[in-house]
Amino acid sequence: RKLRKSTRCQKVFIRSGVRFDYVVADKSPVFMQELVKYHISGQLRVAPEHVSDQVLHYMGKPSHQIYQTFLREYDKANEATGKKQYAVPYFMSSHPGCTIKDAVKLAEYVRDLGFTPEQVQDFYPTPSTLSTCMYYTGINPLDGKSVYVPKDPHEKAIQRALMQYKNPANRKLVLEGLQRAGRMDLVGFGPKCLIRPEKKNSFFSRKQKTLVHHADQLTEPPSAIHIRKKRRNKTFKGALQ
């Protein structure tokens, strides 16, 4: 408010860093109203990090329902001001406690949002955090229970790819992830599917099948027939000369 009153400052925009759980816990709507009205330049970046409550528990984050409540209040405040402003979420892959099934659940949420994250943040251990302790020990220090930790580089690549499933370069990784999670129902042509099936009836596959079929019917190996034809051509050329 002091900055808004300053004659030397025209606009004060907040791009990220808002604790959406604190906003939801605030009984007064004033902060949300002024945030939306004065301090957003079209997009507000927030960090729900994940949609699986199990993963959010290990992250020390509030449940996914809290984030959904924030979005409803954010949209309501935008409608009241007549503005079209968006909340852009940050998500993280491969955090301790995140399984392939959790990664698929996050991919489905991204699908329903209708956008593809340009950048995916993969978990990276940093000193003096509970997440790093879980990453190296496989144990939650708060209760002493074991925690699944995705450390294999290939699995981490699968979890990243699932968040960007629309990228054709990620198709093989996404397919493998869906197979591991037992979610092949997400491969198809329906509106809820993440990827399409492979085109098995393409021109090249039909041609390859035809060649294999003819090769199976040969009484001689293809190499022997090739040599016999080559000799026959030489004999024919010699007779012409």
Coordinates of N, CA and C in Angstrom, one line a residue:
R1 N 0.8 -1.2 0.0 CA 0.0 0.0 0.0 C 0.9 1.3 0.0
K2 N 2.0 1.2 0.8 CA 2.9 2.4 0.8 C 3.5 2.6 -0.6
L3 N 3.8 1.5 -1.3 CA 4.4 1.6 -2.6 C 3.4 2.1 -3.6
R4 N 2.2 1.7 -3.5 CA 1.1 2.2 -4.4 C 0.9 3.7 -4.3
K5 N 1.1 4.2 -3.1 CA 0.9 5.6 -2.9 C 2.1 6.4 -3.3
S6 N 3.3 5.8 -3.6 CA 4.5 6.5 -4.0 C 4.3 7.0 -5.4
T7 N 4.8 8.2 -5.6 CA 4.7 8.9 -6.9 C 5.9 8.4 -7.8
R8 N 6.9 7.7 -7.2 CA 8.0 7.3 -8.0 C 7.9 5.8 -8.4
C9 N 6.8 5.2 -8.0 CA 6.6 3.8 -8.4 C 5.2 3.7 -9.1
Q10 N 5.2 3.2 -10.3 CA 3.9 3.1 -11.0 C 3.2 1.8 -10.7
K11 N 3.9 0.7 -10.8 CA 3.3 -0.6 -10.6 C 4.2 -1.5 -9.7
V12 N 3.6 -2.3 -8.9 CA 4.2 -3.3 -8.1 C 3.6 -4.7 -8.4
F13 N 4.4 -5.5 -9.0 CA 3.8 -6.8 -9.5 C 4.5 -7.9 -8.7
I14 N 3.7 -8.9 -8.3 CA 4.2 -10.1 -7.7 C 4.1 -11.3 -8.7
R15 N 5.3 -11.9 -9.0 CA 5.3 -13.0 -10.0 C 5.1 -14.3 -9.3
S16 N 5.7 -14.5 -8.1 CA 5.7 -15.8 -7.5 C 6.0 -15.6 -6.0
G17 N 6.0 -16.6 -5.2 CA 6.3 -16.6 -3.8 C 5.2 -16.5 -2.9
V18 N 4.0 -16.4 -3.4 CA 2.8 -16.3 -2.5 C 2.5 -17.7 -1.9
R19 N 2.4 -17.7 -0.5 CA 2.0 -19.0 0.1 C 0.5 -19.1 0.1
F20 N 0.1 -19.9 -0.9 CA -1.4 -20.1 -1.1 C -2.1 -20.7 0.1
D21 N -1.4 -21.5 0.9 CA -2.1 -22.1 2.1 C -2.3 -21.0 3.1
Y22 N -1.4 -20.0 3.2 CA -1.7 -18.9 4.1 C -2.8 -18.0 3.7
V23 N -2.9 -17.8 2.4 CA -4.0 -17.0 1.8 C -5.4 -17.7 2.1
V24 N -5.4 -19.0 1.9 CA -6.6 -19.8 2.2 C -7.0 -19.7 3.7
A25 N -6.0 -19.8 4.6 CA -6.2 -19.7 6.0 C -6.6 -18.3 6.5
D26 N -6.4 -17.3 5.7 CA -6.7 -15.9 6.1 C -8.2 -15.8 6.0
K27 N -8.9 -15.4 7.1 CA -10.3 -15.3 7.2 C -10.8 -14.0 6.4
S28 N -9.9 -13.1 6.3 CA -10.3 -11.9 5.6 C -9.9 -12.0 4.1
P29 N -10.8 -11.6 3.2 CA -10.5 -11.6 1.7 C -9.7 -10.4 1.2
V30 N -9.3 -9.5 2.1 CA -8.7 -8.3 1.6 C -7.4 -8.5 0.9
F31 N -6.6 -9.4 1.4 CA -5.3 -9.6 0.8 C -5.4 -10.2 -0.6
M32 N -6.3 -11.2 -0.8 CA -6.6 -11.7 -2.1 C -7.1 -10.7 -3.1
Q33 N -8.0 -9.9 -2.6 CA -8.7 -8.9 -3.4 C -7.6 -7.8 -3.9
E34 N -6.8 -7.3 -3.0 CA -5.8 -6.3 -3.4 C -4.7 -7.0 -4.2
L35 N -4.3 -8.2 -4.0 CA -3.3 -8.9 -4.8 C -3.8 -9.0 -6.2
V36 N -5.0 -9.4 -6.4 CA -5.6 -9.6 -7.8 C -5.8 -8.2 -8.5
K37 N -6.2 -7.3 -7.7 CA -6.6 -6.0 -8.3 C -5.3 -5.1 -8.7
Y38 N -4.3 -5.2 -7.9 CA -3.1 -4.3 -8.1 C -1.8 -4.9 -8.5
H39 N -1.6 -6.2 -8.1 CA -0.2 -6.7 -8.1 C 0.0 -7.9 -9.0
I40 N -0.8 -8.2 -9.9 CA -0.6 -9.3 -10.8 C -0.7 -8.8 -12.3
S41 N 0.3 -9.2 -13.1 CA 0.4 -8.7 -14.4 C 0.0 -9.7 -15.4
G42 N -1.0 -10.5 -15.1 CA -1.6 -11.5 -16.0 C -1.4 -12.9 -15.5
Q43 N -0.3 -13.2 -14.9 CA 0.0 -14.5 -14.4 C 0.6 -14.5 -13.0
L44 N 0.2 -15.4 -12.1 CA 0.8 -15.6 -10.8 C 1.3 -17.0 -10.7
R45 N 2.6 -17.1 -10.4 CA 3.2 -18.4 -10.3 C 3.1 -18.9 -8.9
V46 N 2.5 -20.1 -8.7 CA 2.4 -20.7 -7.4 C 3.0 -22.1 -7.4
A47 N 3.3 -22.6 -6.3 CA 4.1 -23.9 -6.2 C 3.3 -24.9 -5.4
P48 N 2.3 -25.6 -6.0 CA 1.7 -26.7 -5.3 C 2.6 -27.9 -5.3
E49 N 3.6 -28.0 -6.2 CA 4.6 -29.0 -6.3 C 4.1 -30.4 -6.8
H50 N 2.9 -30.8 -6.3 CA 2.4 -32.1 -6.7 C 0.9 -32.2 -6.4
V51 N 0.3 -33.3 -6.8 CA -1.1 -33.5 -6.6 C -1.4 -34.7 -5.7
S52 N -0.4 -35.5 -5.5 CA -0.6 -36.7 -4.6 C -0.4 -36.3 -3.1
D53 N -1.4 -36.5 -2.3 CA -1.3 -36.1 -0.9 C -0.1 -36.8 -0.2
Q54 N 0.2 -38.1 -0.7 CA 1.3 -38.8 0.0 C 2.6 -38.1 -0.3
V55 N 2.8 -37.7 -1.5 CA 4.1 -37.0 -1.9 C 4.1 -35.6 -1.2
L56 N 3.0 -34.9 -1.2 CA 2.9 -33.6 -0.5 C 3.2 -33.7 1.0
H57 N 2.8 -34.8 1.6 CA 3.1 -35.1 3.0 C 4.6 -35.1 3.2
Y58 N 5.4 -35.8 2.3 CA 6.8 -35.9 2.5 C 7.5 -34.6 2.1
M59 N 6.8 -33.8 1.3 CA 7.4 -32.4 1.0 C 7.1 -31.4 2.1
G60 N 6.2 -31.8 3.0 CA 5.9 -30.8 4.1 C 4.9 -29.8 3.6
K61 N 4.2 -30.1 2.5 CA 3.2 -29.2 1.9 C 1.8 -29.5 2.3
P62 N 0.9 -28.5 2.2 CA -0.5 -28.8 2.5 C -1.1 -29.7 1.5
S63 N -2.3 -30.3 1.8 CA -2.9 -31.2 0.8 C -3.3 -30.5 -0.4
H64 N -3.6 -31.3 -1.5 CA -3.9 -30.8 -2.8 C -5.2 -30.0 -2.7
Q65 N -6.1 -30.4 -1.8 CA -7.4 -29.8 -1.7 C -7.2 -28.3 -1.3
I66 N -6.2 -28.0 -0.5 CA -6.0 -26.6 -0.2 C -5.6 -25.7 -1.4
Y67 N -4.8 -26.3 -2.3 CA -4.5 -25.6 -3.5 C -5.7 -25.4 -4.4
Q68 N -6.6 -26.4 -4.5 CA -7.8 -26.3 -5.2 C -8.7 -25.2 -4.7
T69 N -8.8 -25.1 -3.3 CA -9.5 -24.0 -2.7 C -9.0 -22.6 -3.0
F70 N -7.6 -22.5 -3.1 CA -7.0 -21.3 -3.4 C -7.4 -20.9 -4.9
L71 N -7.4 -21.8 -5.8 CA -7.7 -21.5 -7.2 C -9.1 -21.0 -7.3
R72 N -10.0 -21.6 -6.5 CA -11.4 -21.1 -6.6 C -11.5 -19.7 -6.1
E73 N -10.9 -19.4 -5.0 CA -10.9 -18.0 -4.4 C -10.2 -17.0 -5.4
Y74 N -9.1 -17.5 -6.0 CA -8.4 -16.7 -6.9 C -9.3 -16.3 -8.2
D75 N -9.9 -17.3 -8.7 CA -10.8 -17.1 -9.8 C -12.0 -16.2 -9.5
K76 N -12.5 -16.4 -8.3 CA -13.6 -15.5 -7.8 C -13.2 -14.1 -7.7
A77 N -12.0 -13.8 -7.2 CA -11.5 -12.5 -7.0 C -11.3 -11.8 -8.4
N78 N -10.8 -12.6 -9.4 CA -10.6 -12.1 -10.7 C -11.9 -11.7 -11.4
E79 N -12.9 -12.5 -11.2 CA -14.2 -12.2 -11.7 C -14.8 -10.9 -11.1
A80 N -14.5 -10.7 -9.8 CA -15.1 -9.5 -9.2 C -14.4 -8.3 -9.7
T81 N -13.1 -8.4 -10.2 CA -12.4 -7.2 -10.7 C -12.5 -7.1 -12.2
G82 N -13.1 -8.1 -12.8 CA -13.3 -8.1 -14.3 C -12.0 -8.4 -15.0
K83 N -11.1 -9.0 -14.4 CA -9.8 -9.3 -15.0 C -9.7 -10.8 -15.4
K84 N -8.9 -11.1 -16.4 CA -8.6 -12.5 -16.8 C -7.1 -12.7 -16.5
Q85 N -6.9 -13.3 -15.3 CA -5.5 -13.6 -14.9 C -5.4 -15.0 -14.5
Y86 N -4.3 -15.6 -14.6 CA -4.1 -17.0 -14.5 C -3.1 -17.4 -13.4
A87 N -3.3 -18.5 -12.8 CA -2.4 -19.1 -11.9 C -1.6 -20.2 -12.6
V88 N -0.3 -20.0 -12.6 CA 0.6 -21.0 -13.3 C 1.3 -21.8 -12.3
P89 N 1.1 -23.1 -12.2 CA 1.7 -23.9 -11.1 C 3.1 -24.5 -11.5
Y90 N 3.9 -24.6 -10.4 CA 5.1 -25.3 -10.5 C 4.9 -26.7 -10.0
F91 N 5.5 -27.7 -10.7 CA 5.4 -29.1 -10.2 C 6.8 -29.7 -10.2
M92 N 7.0 -30.7 -9.3 CA 8.3 -31.3 -9.2 C 8.1 -32.8 -9.4
S93 N 9.1 -33.4 -10.0 CA 9.1 -34.8 -10.2 C 10.2 -35.5 -9.3
S94 N 10.1 -36.8 -9.1 CA 11.1 -37.6 -8.4 C 11.4 -37.2 -7.0
H95 N 10.5 -36.6 -6.3 CA 10.7 -36.3 -4.9 C 10.6 -37.6 -4.1
P96 N 11.4 -37.7 -3.0 CA 11.2 -38.9 -2.2 C 9.8 -39.2 -1.8
G97 N 9.4 -40.4 -2.0 CA 8.0 -40.8 -1.8 C 7.1 -40.8 -3.1
C98 N 7.7 -40.3 -4.2 CA 6.9 -40.2 -5.4 C 7.2 -41.5 -6.3
T99 N 6.2 -42.3 -6.5 CA 6.3 -43.5 -7.3 C 5.8 -43.2 -8.7
I100 N 6.0 -44.1 -9.6 CA 5.5 -44.0 -11.0 C 4.0 -43.7 -11.0
K101 N 3.3 -44.4 -10.1 CA 1.8 -44.2 -10.1 C 1.5 -42.7 -9.7
D102 N 2.3 -42.2 -8.8 CA 2.1 -40.8 -8.4 C 2.4 -39.8 -9.6
A103 N 3.4 -40.2 -10.3 CA 3.8 -39.4 -11.5 C 2.7 -39.4 -12.6
V104 N 2.1 -40.6 -12.7 CA 1.0 -40.7 -13.7 C -0.2 -39.9 -13.2
K105 N -0.5 -39.9 -11.9 CA -1.6 -39.0 -11.4 C -1.3 -37.6 -11.6
L106 N -0.1 -37.1 -11.5 CA 0.3 -35.7 -11.8 C 0.1 -35.5 -13.3
A107 N 0.5 -36.4 -14.1 CA 0.3 -36.2 -15.6 C -1.2 -36.1 -15.9
E108 N -2.0 -36.8 -15.3 CA -3.5 -36.7 -15.5 C -4.0 -35.3 -15.1
Y109 N -3.5 -34.8 -14.0 CA -3.9 -33.5 -13.6 C -3.4 -32.4 -14.6
V110 N -2.2 -32.5 -15.1 CA -1.7 -31.6 -16.1 C -2.5 -31.7 -17.4
R111 N -2.9 -32.9 -17.8 CA -3.8 -33.1 -18.9 C -5.1 -32.3 -18.7
D112 N -5.7 -32.5 -17.5 CA -7.0 -31.8 -17.3 C -6.9 -30.3 -17.2
L113 N -5.7 -29.8 -16.9 CA -5.5 -28.3 -16.9 C -5.4 -27.8 -18.3
G114 N -5.0 -28.7 -19.2 CA -4.9 -28.3 -20.6 C -3.7 -27.5 -21.0
F115 N -2.6 -27.7 -20.3 CA -1.4 -27.1 -20.7 C -0.2 -28.0 -20.4
T116 N 0.9 -27.7 -21.1 CA 2.1 -28.6 -20.9 C 3.2 -27.7 -20.3
P117 N 3.8 -28.1 -19.1 CA 4.8 -27.3 -18.5 C 6.0 -27.2 -19.5
E118 N 6.5 -26.0 -19.7 CA 7.7 -25.8 -20.5 C 9.0 -26.3 -19.8
Q119 N 9.0 -26.2 -18.5 CA 10.2 -26.7 -17.8 C 9.7 -27.5 -16.6
V120 N 10.4 -28.6 -16.4 CA 10.0 -29.6 -15.3 C 11.1 -29.5 -14.3
Q121 N 10.8 -29.3 -13.1 CA 11.8 -29.3 -12.0 C 11.9 -30.7 -11.4
D122 N 13.1 -31.3 -11.6 CA 13.4 -32.6 -11.0 C 14.0 -32.4 -9.6
F123 N 13.6 -33.2 -8.6 CA 14.1 -33.1 -7.3 C 15.7 -33.2 -7.3
Y124 N 16.3 -32.2 -6.6 CA 17.7 -32.2 -6.4 C 18.0 -32.0 -4.9
P125 N 18.7 -32.9 -4.3 CA 19.0 -32.8 -2.9 C 19.8 -31.6 -2.5
T126 N 19.4 -30.8 -1.6 CA 20.1 -29.7 -1.1 C 20.4 -29.8 0.4
P127 N 21.4 -29.3 0.9 CA 21.8 -29.5 2.3 C 20.8 -29.0 3.3
S128 N 20.7 -29.7 4.5 CA 19.9 -29.3 5.6 C 18.4 -29.2 5.4
T129 N 17.9 -30.2 4.6 CA 16.5 -30.3 4.4 C 16.0 -31.7 4.7
L130 N 14.8 -31.9 5.1 CA 14.2 -33.2 5.4 C 14.2 -34.0 4.2
S131 N 13.9 -33.4 3.0 CA 13.8 -34.2 1.8 C 15.2 -34.8 1.4
T132 N 16.2 -34.0 1.7 CA 17.6 -34.6 1.4 C 17.9 -35.7 2.3
C133 N 17.5 -35.6 3.5 CA 17.7 -36.7 4.5 C 17.0 -37.9 4.0
M134 N 15.8 -37.8 3.6 CA 15.0 -38.9 3.0 C 15.7 -39.5 1.8
Y135 N 16.2 -38.6 1.0 CA 16.8 -39.0 -0.3 C 18.0 -40.0 0.0
Y136 N 18.9 -39.6 0.9 CA 20.1 -40.4 1.2 C 19.9 -41.6 2.1
T137 N 18.9 -41.5 3.0 CA 18.7 -42.6 4.0 C 17.5 -43.5 3.6
G138 N 16.6 -43.0 2.8 CA 15.4 -43.8 2.6 C 14.5 -43.9 3.8
I139 N 14.6 -43.0 4.7 CA 13.9 -43.0 6.0 C 13.3 -41.6 6.2
N140 N 12.1 -41.5 6.6 CA 11.5 -40.2 7.0 C 11.9 -39.9 8.5
P141 N 12.7 -38.9 8.7 CA 13.3 -38.7 10.0 C 12.2 -38.3 11.0
L142 N 11.0 -37.9 10.6 CA 10.0 -37.5 11.5 C 9.3 -38.7 12.2
D143 N 9.2 -39.8 11.5 CA 8.6 -41.0 12.1 C 9.4 -42.2 12.0
G144 N 10.6 -42.2 11.4 CA 11.4 -43.3 11.3 C 11.0 -44.4 10.3
K145 N 10.0 -44.1 9.5 CA 9.5 -45.1 8.6 C 10.2 -45.0 7.2
S146 N 10.3 -46.1 6.5 CA 11.0 -46.1 5.2 C 10.2 -45.3 4.2
V147 N 10.9 -44.7 3.2 CA 10.3 -43.9 2.2 C 10.9 -44.4 0.8
Y148 N 10.0 -44.6 -0.1 CA 10.5 -44.9 -1.5 C 11.2 -43.7 -2.1
V149 N 12.4 -43.9 -2.6 CA 13.1 -42.8 -3.2 C 13.5 -43.2 -4.6
P150 N 13.0 -42.5 -5.6 CA 13.4 -42.7 -7.0 C 14.8 -42.1 -7.3
K151 N 15.8 -43.0 -7.4 CA 17.1 -42.6 -7.6 C 17.6 -43.0 -9.0
D152 N 17.0 -44.1 -9.6 CA 17.5 -44.5 -10.9 C 17.3 -43.5 -11.9
P153 N 18.3 -43.1 -12.7 CA 18.2 -42.0 -13.7 C 17.1 -42.3 -14.7
H154 N 17.0 -43.6 -15.1 CA 15.9 -43.9 -16.1 C 14.5 -43.6 -15.5
E155 N 14.3 -44.0 -14.3 CA 13.0 -43.8 -13.7 C 12.7 -42.3 -13.5
K156 N 13.8 -41.5 -13.1 CA 13.6 -40.1 -13.0 C 13.3 -39.5 -14.3
A157 N 13.9 -40.0 -15.4 CA 13.6 -39.5 -16.7 C 12.1 -39.8 -17.1
I158 N 11.6 -41.0 -16.7 CA 10.2 -41.3 -17.0 C 9.3 -40.4 -16.2
Q159 N 9.6 -40.1 -15.0 CA 8.7 -39.2 -14.2 C 8.7 -37.8 -14.8
R160 N 9.9 -37.3 -15.3 CA 9.9 -36.0 -16.0 C 9.1 -36.0 -17.3
A161 N 9.3 -37.1 -18.0 CA 8.6 -37.2 -19.3 C 7.1 -37.3 -19.2
L162 N 6.6 -37.9 -18.1 CA 5.1 -38.0 -17.9 C 4.5 -36.6 -17.8
M163 N 5.2 -35.7 -17.2 CA 4.7 -34.3 -17.1 C 4.7 -33.6 -18.4
Q164 N 5.5 -34.0 -19.3 CA 5.5 -33.4 -20.7 C 5.2 -34.5 -21.7
Y165 N 4.1 -35.1 -21.5 CA 3.7 -36.3 -22.3 C 3.4 -35.9 -23.7
K166 N 3.1 -34.7 -24.0 CA 2.7 -34.2 -25.3 C 4.0 -34.1 -26.2
N167 N 5.1 -34.1 -25.7 CA 6.4 -34.0 -26.5 C 6.6 -35.3 -27.1
P168 N 6.7 -35.3 -28.5 CA 6.9 -36.6 -29.2 C 8.2 -37.3 -28.8
A169 N 9.2 -36.6 -28.4 CA 10.4 -37.2 -28.0 C 10.3 -38.0 -26.7
N170 N 9.2 -37.7 -25.9 CA 9.1 -38.4 -24.6 C 8.2 -39.7 -24.7
R171 N 7.7 -40.0 -26.0 CA 6.7 -41.0 -26.1 C 7.1 -42.4 -25.5
K172 N 8.3 -42.8 -25.8 CA 8.7 -44.1 -25.3 C 8.8 -44.2 -23.8
L173 N 9.3 -43.1 -23.2 CA 9.4 -43.0 -21.8 C 8.0 -43.0 -21.1
V174 N 7.1 -42.2 -21.7 CA 5.7 -42.2 -21.2 C 5.1 -43.5 -21.3
L175 N 5.2 -44.2 -22.4 CA 4.6 -45.5 -22.6 C 5.2 -46.5 -21.6
E176 N 6.5 -46.5 -21.3 CA 7.1 -47.4 -20.3 C 6.5 -47.0 -18.9
G177 N 6.4 -45.8 -18.6 CA 5.8 -45.4 -17.3 C 4.4 -45.9 -17.2
L178 N 3.6 -45.8 -18.2 CA 2.2 -46.2 -18.1 C 2.2 -47.8 -18.0
Q179 N 3.1 -48.4 -18.6 CA 3.1 -49.9 -18.5 C 3.5 -50.3 -17.0
R180 N 4.5 -49.6 -16.5 CA 4.9 -49.9 -15.1 C 3.8 -49.6 -14.1
A181 N 3.0 -48.6 -14.4 CA 2.0 -48.2 -13.4 C 0.7 -49.0 -13.7
G182 N 0.7 -49.8 -14.7 CA -0.5 -50.6 -15.0 C -1.7 -49.7 -15.5
R183 N -1.3 -48.6 -16.2 CA -2.3 -47.6 -16.7 C -2.3 -47.6 -18.2
M184 N -2.4 -48.7 -18.8 CA -2.5 -48.7 -20.3 C -3.8 -48.2 -20.8
D185 N -4.7 -48.0 -19.9 CA -6.0 -47.4 -20.3 C -5.8 -45.9 -20.8
L186 N -4.6 -45.4 -20.5 CA -4.3 -44.0 -20.9 C -3.6 -44.0 -22.3
V187 N -3.6 -45.2 -22.9 CA -3.0 -45.2 -24.3 C -4.2 -45.5 -25.2
G188 N -4.5 -44.6 -26.1 CA -5.7 -44.8 -27.0 C -6.1 -43.5 -27.6
F189 N -7.3 -43.4 -28.1 CA -7.8 -42.3 -28.8 C -8.8 -41.5 -28.0
G190 N -9.1 -41.9 -26.8 CA -10.1 -41.2 -26.0 C -9.6 -39.8 -25.5
P191 N -10.5 -39.0 -25.1 CA -10.1 -37.6 -24.6 C -9.2 -37.7 -23.3
K192 N -9.3 -38.7 -22.6 CA -8.5 -38.8 -21.4 C -7.1 -39.5 -21.6
C193 N -6.9 -40.0 -22.8 CA -5.6 -40.7 -23.0 C -4.5 -39.7 -23.1
L194 N -3.3 -40.2 -22.7 CA -2.1 -39.4 -22.7 C -1.4 -39.5 -24.1
I195 N -1.3 -40.7 -24.6 CA -0.6 -40.9 -25.9 C -1.5 -41.8 -26.8
R196 N -1.2 -41.8 -28.1 CA -1.9 -42.6 -29.0 C -1.2 -43.9 -29.2
P197 N -1.8 -45.0 -29.6 CA -1.2 -46.3 -29.9 C -0.2 -46.1 -31.1
E198 N 0.7 -47.0 -31.2 CA 1.6 -47.0 -32.4 C 0.8 -47.4 -33.6
K199 N 1.2 -46.8 -34.8 CA 0.5 -47.1 -36.0 C 1.1 -48.5 -36.6
K200 N 0.4 -49.5 -36.4 CA 1.0 -50.9 -36.8 C 0.7 -51.2 -38.2
N201 N -0.2 -50.5 -38.9 CA -0.6 -50.7 -40.3 C 0.0 -49.7 -41.2
S202 N 1.1 -49.1 -40.9 CA 1.8 -48.2 -41.8 C 2.3 -48.9 -43.0
F203 N 2.7 -48.1 -44.0 CA 3.2 -48.7 -45.3 C 4.5 -49.5 -45.0
F204 N 5.4 -49.0 -44.2 CA 6.6 -49.7 -44.0 C 6.5 -51.0 -43.2
S205 N 5.6 -51.0 -42.2 CA 5.4 -52.2 -41.5 C 4.7 -53.3 -42.3
R206 N 3.8 -52.8 -43.2 CA 3.1 -53.8 -44.1 C 4.2 -54.4 -45.1
K207 N 5.1 -53.5 -45.6 CA 6.1 -54.0 -46.5 C 7.0 -55.0 -45.8
Q208 N 7.4 -54.7 -44.6 CA 8.3 -55.5 -43.8 C 7.7 -56.9 -43.6
K209 N 6.4 -56.9 -43.2 CA 5.7 -58.1 -43.0 C 5.6 -59.0 -44.3
T210 N 5.4 -58.3 -45.4 CA 5.4 -59.1 -46.7 C 6.7 -59.7 -47.0
L211 N 7.8 -59.0 -46.8 CA 9.1 -59.6 -47.0 C 9.4 -60.8 -46.1
V212 N 9.0 -60.6 -44.9 CA 9.2 -61.7 -43.9 C 8.4 -62.9 -44.4
H213 N 7.1 -62.7 -44.8 CA 6.2 -63.8 -45.3 C 6.8 -64.5 -46.5
H214 N 7.4 -63.8 -47.4 CA 8.0 -64.4 -48.6 C 9.3 -65.2 -48.2
A215 N 10.0 -64.6 -47.3 CA 11.3 -65.2 -46.9 C 11.0 -66.6 -46.2
D216 N 9.8 -66.6 -45.5 CA 9.5 -67.9 -44.8 C 9.1 -69.0 -45.8
Q217 N 8.7 -68.6 -47.0 CA 8.2 -69.6 -48.0 C 9.4 -70.1 -48.9
L218 N 10.6 -69.5 -48.7 CA 11.7 -69.8 -49.6 C 12.3 -71.2 -49.1
T219 N 12.7 -72.0 -50.1 CA 13.3 -73.2 -49.8 C 14.8 -73.1 -49.6
E220 N 15.3 -71.9 -50.1 CA 16.8 -71.6 -50.0 C 16.9 -70.3 -49.2
P221 N 18.0 -70.2 -48.5 CA 18.2 -68.9 -47.8 C 18.3 -67.8 -48.8
P222 N 17.9 -66.6 -48.5 CA 17.9 -65.4 -49.4 C 19.3 -65.2 -50.0
S223 N 20.4 -65.4 -49.1 CA 21.7 -65.1 -49.6 C 22.1 -66.0 -50.8
A224 N 21.7 -67.3 -50.7 CA 22.0 -68.3 -51.8 C 21.3 -67.9 -53.1
I225 N 20.1 -67.4 -53.0 CA 19.3 -67.0 -54.2 C 20.0 -65.8 -54.8
H226 N 20.5 -64.9 -54.0 CA 21.1 -63.7 -54.5 C 22.4 -64.0 -55.2
I227 N 23.2 -65.0 -54.7 CA 24.4 -65.4 -55.4 C 24.1 -66.1 -56.7
R228 N 23.0 -66.9 -56.7 CA 22.7 -67.6 -58.0 C 22.2 -66.6 -59.1
K229 N 21.4 -65.6 -58.7 CA 21.0 -64.6 -59.6 C 22.2 -63.8 -60.2
K230 N 23.1 -63.5 -59.3 CA 24.3 -62.7 -59.7 C 25.1 -63.5 -60.8
R231 N 25.3 -64.8 -60.5 CA 26.0 -65.7 -61.5 C 25.3 -65.8 -62.8
R232 N 23.9 -65.9 -62.8 CA 23.1 -65.9 -64.0 C 23.3 -64.7 -64.8
N233 N 23.3 -63.5 -64.1 CA 23.5 -62.2 -64.8 C 24.8 -62.2 -65.5
K234 N 25.9 -62.6 -64.8 CA 27.2 -62.6 -65.4 C 27.3 -63.5 -66.7
T235 N 26.6 -64.7 -66.6 CA 26.6 -65.6 -67.7 C 25.9 -65.0 -68.9
F236 N 24.8 -64.3 -68.6 CA 24.0 -63.6 -69.7 C 24.8 -62.5 -70.4
K237 N 25.5 -61.7 -69.6 CA 26.3 -60.7 -70.1 C 27.5 -61.2 -71.0
G238 N 28.1 -62.4 -70.5 CA 29.1 -63.0 -71.3 C 28.7 -63.5 -72.6
A239 N 27.5 -64.0 -72.7 CA 26.9 -64.5 -74.0 C 26.7 -63.4 -74.9
L240 N 26.2 -62.2 -74.4 CA 26.0 -61.0 -75.3 C 27.3 -60.5 -75.9
Q241 N 28.4 -60.6 -75.1 CA 29.7 -60.1 -75.6 C 30.3 -61.1 -76.6

